[in-house]
Amino acid sequence: MKNTLVKILIIVITIGLAITGKAQTQANELPPGYYVVVGAYAESREDAAKRFVAKLNKNGHHAAYGYNSVRSLYFVYLDYFTALKPALRNMQGVRAKGQFIDAWVRVVPGDINKEAA
């Protein structure tokens, strides 16, 4: 009986931790839109994404980061758009400056109008 209670307690704690971890990730979930991205980090490397954003902001950029659960990655981005063409133009400008020649546009699907409201 005691072993059964211990097993149940372990299961409940494990589920609670999993739910808590998921809720924390969703709080930083990128809303639908188009992001000019300059870095991507594994789910376990949020600290590295934060450091990169701090470095970029210190150097005069307006960087931010967010989590994308579809890819299980943190993306560091310089700009956000609600339309693809302006995002692509911005990305080309970022690449042309030479510091981020591998910048790309990350499309986060969904109802952009709903998020902007």
Coordinates of C-alpha atoms in Angstrom, one line a residue:
M1 CA 0.0 0.0 0.0
K2 CA 2.8 2.4 0.9
N3 CA 4.6 1.7 -2.3
T4 CA 1.5 2.4 -4.3
L5 CA 1.0 5.7 -2.6
V6 CA 4.6 6.7 -3.3
K7 CA 4.2 5.7 -7.0
I8 CA 1.0 7.7 -7.3
L9 CA 2.7 10.7 -5.6
I10 CA 5.7 10.5 -8.0
I11 CA 3.3 10.3 -11.0
V12 CA 1.3 13.4 -9.8
I13 CA 4.5 15.4 -9.2
T14 CA 5.9 14.4 -12.6
I15 CA 2.7 15.5 -14.4
G16 CA 2.6 18.7 -12.4
L17 CA 6.2 19.5 -13.4
A18 CA 5.4 18.7 -17.0
I19 CA 2.4 21.0 -17.0
T20 CA 4.3 23.8 -15.3
G21 CA 7.1 23.6 -17.8
K22 CA 4.7 23.7 -20.7
A23 CA 2.9 26.7 -19.3
Q24 CA 6.2 28.6 -18.9
T25 CA 7.1 27.8 -22.5
Q26 CA 3.7 28.9 -23.8
A27 CA 4.0 32.2 -22.0
N28 CA 6.8 33.1 -24.4
E29 CA 5.2 31.5 -27.5
L30 CA 5.7 33.6 -30.7
P31 CA 2.4 34.9 -32.0
P32 CA 1.5 34.3 -35.6
G33 CA 3.4 36.5 -38.0
Y34 CA 6.7 37.0 -39.9
Y35 CA 10.0 37.3 -38.0
V36 CA 13.3 38.4 -39.3
V37 CA 15.4 35.9 -37.4
V38 CA 19.2 36.0 -36.7
G39 CA 19.5 33.0 -34.4
A40 CA 17.8 29.8 -33.2
Y41 CA 18.4 27.9 -30.0
A42 CA 17.3 24.6 -28.6
E43 CA 14.6 24.5 -26.0
S44 CA 17.2 23.8 -23.4
R45 CA 19.3 26.9 -24.4
E46 CA 16.9 29.7 -23.5
D47 CA 19.8 31.3 -21.5
A48 CA 21.9 31.5 -24.6
A49 CA 19.0 33.2 -26.5
K50 CA 18.7 35.7 -23.7
R51 CA 22.4 36.5 -23.7
F52 CA 22.4 36.9 -27.5
V53 CA 19.4 39.3 -27.3
A54 CA 21.2 41.3 -24.6
K55 CA 24.4 41.5 -26.7
L56 CA 22.4 42.6 -29.8
N57 CA 20.5 45.3 -27.8
K58 CA 23.7 46.5 -26.2
N59 CA 25.1 47.0 -29.7
G60 CA 22.2 49.1 -30.9
H61 CA 19.8 46.6 -32.3
H62 CA 16.2 46.1 -31.1
A63 CA 16.3 42.3 -30.7
A64 CA 13.9 40.0 -28.9
Y65 CA 13.3 36.3 -28.7
G66 CA 10.4 33.9 -28.4
Y67 CA 9.6 30.2 -28.4
N68 CA 8.1 28.3 -31.3
S69 CA 6.6 25.1 -30.1
V70 CA 6.2 23.7 -33.6
R71 CA 10.0 23.7 -34.0
S72 CA 10.8 23.4 -30.3
L73 CA 13.2 26.3 -30.7
Y74 CA 13.8 29.8 -29.3
F75 CA 14.2 32.3 -32.2
V76 CA 16.1 35.5 -31.8
Y77 CA 14.6 38.1 -34.1
L78 CA 15.2 41.7 -35.1
D79 CA 11.8 42.6 -36.4
Y80 CA 8.2 41.3 -36.6
F81 CA 5.7 41.9 -39.5
T82 CA 2.1 41.0 -40.2
A83 CA 2.8 40.6 -43.9
L84 CA 5.4 38.6 -45.8
K85 CA 6.6 41.1 -48.4
P86 CA 7.7 43.8 -45.9
A87 CA 9.4 41.0 -43.8
L88 CA 11.3 39.8 -46.9
R89 CA 12.4 43.4 -47.8
N90 CA 13.6 43.9 -44.2
M91 CA 15.5 40.6 -44.2
Q92 CA 17.3 41.6 -47.4
G93 CA 18.3 44.9 -45.9
V94 CA 19.6 43.2 -42.8
R95 CA 21.6 40.8 -44.9
A96 CA 23.0 43.6 -47.0
K97 CA 24.5 45.3 -44.0
G98 CA 26.8 42.3 -43.6
Q99 CA 26.5 41.4 -40.0
F100 CA 23.7 38.9 -40.4
I101 CA 24.2 37.5 -43.9
D102 CA 22.2 34.4 -42.9
A103 CA 19.2 36.2 -41.6
W104 CA 15.9 34.6 -42.6
V105 CA 12.1 35.0 -42.2
R106 CA 10.4 32.6 -39.9
V107 CA 6.7 32.3 -40.6
V108 CA 4.6 31.5 -37.6
P109 CA 1.3 30.4 -39.0
G110 CA -2.0 31.4 -37.5
D111 CA -4.6 34.2 -37.5
I112 CA -2.4 37.3 -37.5
N113 CA -5.4 39.6 -37.5
K114 CA -6.7 38.0 -34.3
E115 CA -3.3 38.4 -32.6
A116 CA -3.0 42.1 -33.7
A117 CA -6.4 43.0 -32.3

